[in-house]
XYZ file of C-alpha atoms in Angstrom:
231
model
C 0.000 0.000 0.000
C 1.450 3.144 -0.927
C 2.163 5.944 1.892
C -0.745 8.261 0.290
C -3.360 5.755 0.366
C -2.418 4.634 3.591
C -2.333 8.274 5.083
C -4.913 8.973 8.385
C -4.220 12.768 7.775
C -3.355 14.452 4.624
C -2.494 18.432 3.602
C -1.938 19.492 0.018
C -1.177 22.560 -0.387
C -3.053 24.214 2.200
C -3.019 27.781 2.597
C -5.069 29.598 5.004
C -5.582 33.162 4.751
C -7.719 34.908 7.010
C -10.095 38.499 5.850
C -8.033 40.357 7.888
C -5.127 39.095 5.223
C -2.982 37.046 7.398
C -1.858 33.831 6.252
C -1.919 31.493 9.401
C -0.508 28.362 7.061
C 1.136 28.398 3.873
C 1.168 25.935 0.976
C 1.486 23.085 3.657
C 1.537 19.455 2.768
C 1.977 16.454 4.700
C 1.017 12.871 5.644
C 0.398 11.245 8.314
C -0.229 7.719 8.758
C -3.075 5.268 10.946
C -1.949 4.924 13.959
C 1.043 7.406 13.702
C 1.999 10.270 15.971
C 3.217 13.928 15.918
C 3.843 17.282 17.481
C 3.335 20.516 15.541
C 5.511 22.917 17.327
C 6.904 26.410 16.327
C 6.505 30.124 17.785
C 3.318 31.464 19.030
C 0.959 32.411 15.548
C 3.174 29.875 13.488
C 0.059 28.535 12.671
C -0.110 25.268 15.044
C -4.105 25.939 16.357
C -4.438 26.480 12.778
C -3.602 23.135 10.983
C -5.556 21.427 14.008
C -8.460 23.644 13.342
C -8.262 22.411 9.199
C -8.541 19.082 10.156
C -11.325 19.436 12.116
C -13.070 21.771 9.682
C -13.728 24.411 12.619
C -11.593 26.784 9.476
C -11.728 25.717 5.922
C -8.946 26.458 3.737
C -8.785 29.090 1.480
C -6.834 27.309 -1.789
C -5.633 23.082 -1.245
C -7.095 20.492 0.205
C -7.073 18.614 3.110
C -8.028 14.765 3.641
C -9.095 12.850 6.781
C -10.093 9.201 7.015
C -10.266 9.538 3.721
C -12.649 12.163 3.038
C -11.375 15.047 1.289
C -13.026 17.613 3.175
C -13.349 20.461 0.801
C -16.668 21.013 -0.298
C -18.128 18.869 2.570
C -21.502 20.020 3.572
C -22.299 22.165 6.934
C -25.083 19.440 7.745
C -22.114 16.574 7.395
C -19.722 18.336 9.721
C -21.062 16.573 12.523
C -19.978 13.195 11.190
C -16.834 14.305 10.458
C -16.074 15.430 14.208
C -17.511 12.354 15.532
C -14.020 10.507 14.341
C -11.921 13.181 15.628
C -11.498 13.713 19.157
C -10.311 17.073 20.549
C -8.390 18.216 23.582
C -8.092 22.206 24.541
C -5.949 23.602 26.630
C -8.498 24.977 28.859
C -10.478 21.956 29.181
C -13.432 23.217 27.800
C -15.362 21.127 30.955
C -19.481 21.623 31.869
C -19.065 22.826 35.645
C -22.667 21.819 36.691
C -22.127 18.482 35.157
C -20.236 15.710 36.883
C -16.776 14.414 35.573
C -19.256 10.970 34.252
C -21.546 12.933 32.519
C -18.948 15.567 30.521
C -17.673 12.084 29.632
C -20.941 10.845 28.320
C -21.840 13.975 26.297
C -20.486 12.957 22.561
C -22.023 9.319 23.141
C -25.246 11.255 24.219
C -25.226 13.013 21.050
C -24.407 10.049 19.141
C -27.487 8.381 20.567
C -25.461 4.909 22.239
C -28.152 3.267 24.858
C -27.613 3.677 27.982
C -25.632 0.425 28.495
C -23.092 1.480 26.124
C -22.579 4.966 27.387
C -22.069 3.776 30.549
C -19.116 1.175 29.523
C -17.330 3.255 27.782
C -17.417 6.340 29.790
C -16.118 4.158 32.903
C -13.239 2.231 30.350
C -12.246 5.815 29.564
C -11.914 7.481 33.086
C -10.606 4.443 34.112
C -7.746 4.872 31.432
C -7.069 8.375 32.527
C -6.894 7.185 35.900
C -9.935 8.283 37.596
C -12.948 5.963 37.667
C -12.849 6.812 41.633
C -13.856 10.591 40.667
C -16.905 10.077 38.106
C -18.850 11.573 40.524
C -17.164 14.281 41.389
C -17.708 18.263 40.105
C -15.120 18.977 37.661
C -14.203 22.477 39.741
C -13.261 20.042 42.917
C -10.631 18.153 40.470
C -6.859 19.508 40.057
C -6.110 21.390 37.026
C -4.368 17.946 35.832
C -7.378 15.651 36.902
C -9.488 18.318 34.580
C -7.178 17.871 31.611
C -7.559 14.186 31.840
C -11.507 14.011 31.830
C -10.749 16.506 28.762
C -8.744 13.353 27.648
C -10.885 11.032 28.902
C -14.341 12.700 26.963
C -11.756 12.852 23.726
C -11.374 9.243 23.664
C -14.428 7.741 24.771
C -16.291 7.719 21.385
C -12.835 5.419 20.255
C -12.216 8.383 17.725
C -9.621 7.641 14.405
C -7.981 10.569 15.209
C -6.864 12.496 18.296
C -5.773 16.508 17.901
C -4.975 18.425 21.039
C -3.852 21.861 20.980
C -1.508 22.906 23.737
C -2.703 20.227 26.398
C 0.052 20.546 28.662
C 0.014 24.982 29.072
C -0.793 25.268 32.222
C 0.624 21.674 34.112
C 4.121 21.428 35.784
C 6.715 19.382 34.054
C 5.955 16.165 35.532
C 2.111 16.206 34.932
C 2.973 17.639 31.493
C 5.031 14.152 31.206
C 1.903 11.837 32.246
C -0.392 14.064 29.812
C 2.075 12.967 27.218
C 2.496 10.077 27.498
C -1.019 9.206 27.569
C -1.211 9.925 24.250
C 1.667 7.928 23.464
C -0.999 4.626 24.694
C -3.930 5.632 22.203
C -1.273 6.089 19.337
C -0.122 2.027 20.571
C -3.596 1.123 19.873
C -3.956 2.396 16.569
C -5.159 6.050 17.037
C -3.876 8.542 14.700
C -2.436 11.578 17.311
C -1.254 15.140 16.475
C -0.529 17.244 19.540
C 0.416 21.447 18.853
C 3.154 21.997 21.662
C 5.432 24.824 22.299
C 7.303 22.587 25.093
C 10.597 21.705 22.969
C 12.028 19.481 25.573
C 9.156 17.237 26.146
C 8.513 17.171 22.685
C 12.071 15.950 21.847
C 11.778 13.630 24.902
C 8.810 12.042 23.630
C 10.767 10.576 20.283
C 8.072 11.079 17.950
C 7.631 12.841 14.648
C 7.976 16.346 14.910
C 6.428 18.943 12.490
C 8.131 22.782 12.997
C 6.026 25.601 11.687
C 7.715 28.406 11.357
C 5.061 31.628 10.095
C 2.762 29.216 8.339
C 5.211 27.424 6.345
C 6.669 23.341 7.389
C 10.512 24.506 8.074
C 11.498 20.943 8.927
C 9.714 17.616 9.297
C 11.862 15.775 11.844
C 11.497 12.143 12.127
C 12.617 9.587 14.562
C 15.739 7.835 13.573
C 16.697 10.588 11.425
C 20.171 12.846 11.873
């Protein structure tokens, strides 16, 4: 199987300009593969939130085309966005949590949506938390948790739908180094069973600790595509 067909993630020649006339990415193509991951790193408006907002179609792109699971999304209807997002699970940097909800039910939400029975909702939100490491709390009010224990429900709600893909845009900004670490490398376990992940960091050290394919930015254009094994 050739490396195109095989790709989970594809940009070809994707430029995004905004009205204002700044061009967040330019002329930016690359692949990446099932079950592969990468960082996107570079200086603050290189145009990381950017390429993660392309692939989930929150921006379209003003000339190229971008691919995901297959589905070139340009052209795709507003009415089939919603599909499109149920394969792709997203983690913010804020969290992005429901405060009058418990930790189980901000879980729950996308299977809600998705209409799963009961049965199956409550399976898979309890395999989730209990991947992030708190089962114990899916009771709890998300404002009682730490500001790491909120970033892994954010994890744990990203996941639970068993998403293709994984984007998270600056998940570790506000954790200290060693919770930034565990954040990590829980993505590292979803990429070992077969989830494509792509995480924007500005944490060079943890990125370069991490060994995985890293994707520089550098004012909207790819200034190097490191990957591991390579000088």
């Amino acid at each position: 199987m050739s490396e195109t067909a095989a790709a989970m993630i594809r940009f070809d020649q994707v430029t995004k300009r905004y009205a204002s006339g700044h061009e967040a990415v330019h002329e930016l193509s690359f692949e990446l593969a099932a079950g592969e991951m990468a960082f996107v790193t570079g200086h603050s408006g290189a145009g990381k939130s950017t390429l993660l907002k392309l692939i989930a179609l929150i921006e379209r792109p003003t000339r190229g085309h971008v691919t995901v699971n297959g589905q070139n999304l340009h052209g795709l209807r507003r009415g089939r966005i919603p599909e499109l997002r149920r394969g792709i699970g997203m983690v913010f940097q804020d969290h992005r949590l429901l405060m009058d909800r418990s930790v189980y039910d901000n879980v729950a939400l996308p299977l809600i949506i998705a209409g799963l029975s009961r049965e199956e909702i409550a399976k898979r939100v309890r395999a989730a938390l209990d991947k992030v490491g708190l089962l114990e709390r899916e009771r709890a009010a998300p404002i009682t948790l730490s500001t790491g224990e909120q970033q892994r429900v954010g994890i744990a709600r990203a996941i639970v739908a068993k998403p293709a893909v994984l984007i998270a845009d600056e998940p570790t900004g506000n954790l200290d180094p060693q919770l930034s670490g565990e954040i990590m490398r829980l993505f590292a376990d979803f990429q070992q069973v077969g989830t494509t992940v792509i995480v924007a960091s500005h944490d060079l050290p943890l990125v370069k600790r991490m060994g995985k394919r890293v994707l520089v930015l550098d004012h909207g254009r790819l200034l190097d595509d490191w990957r591991p094994g390579s000088t």
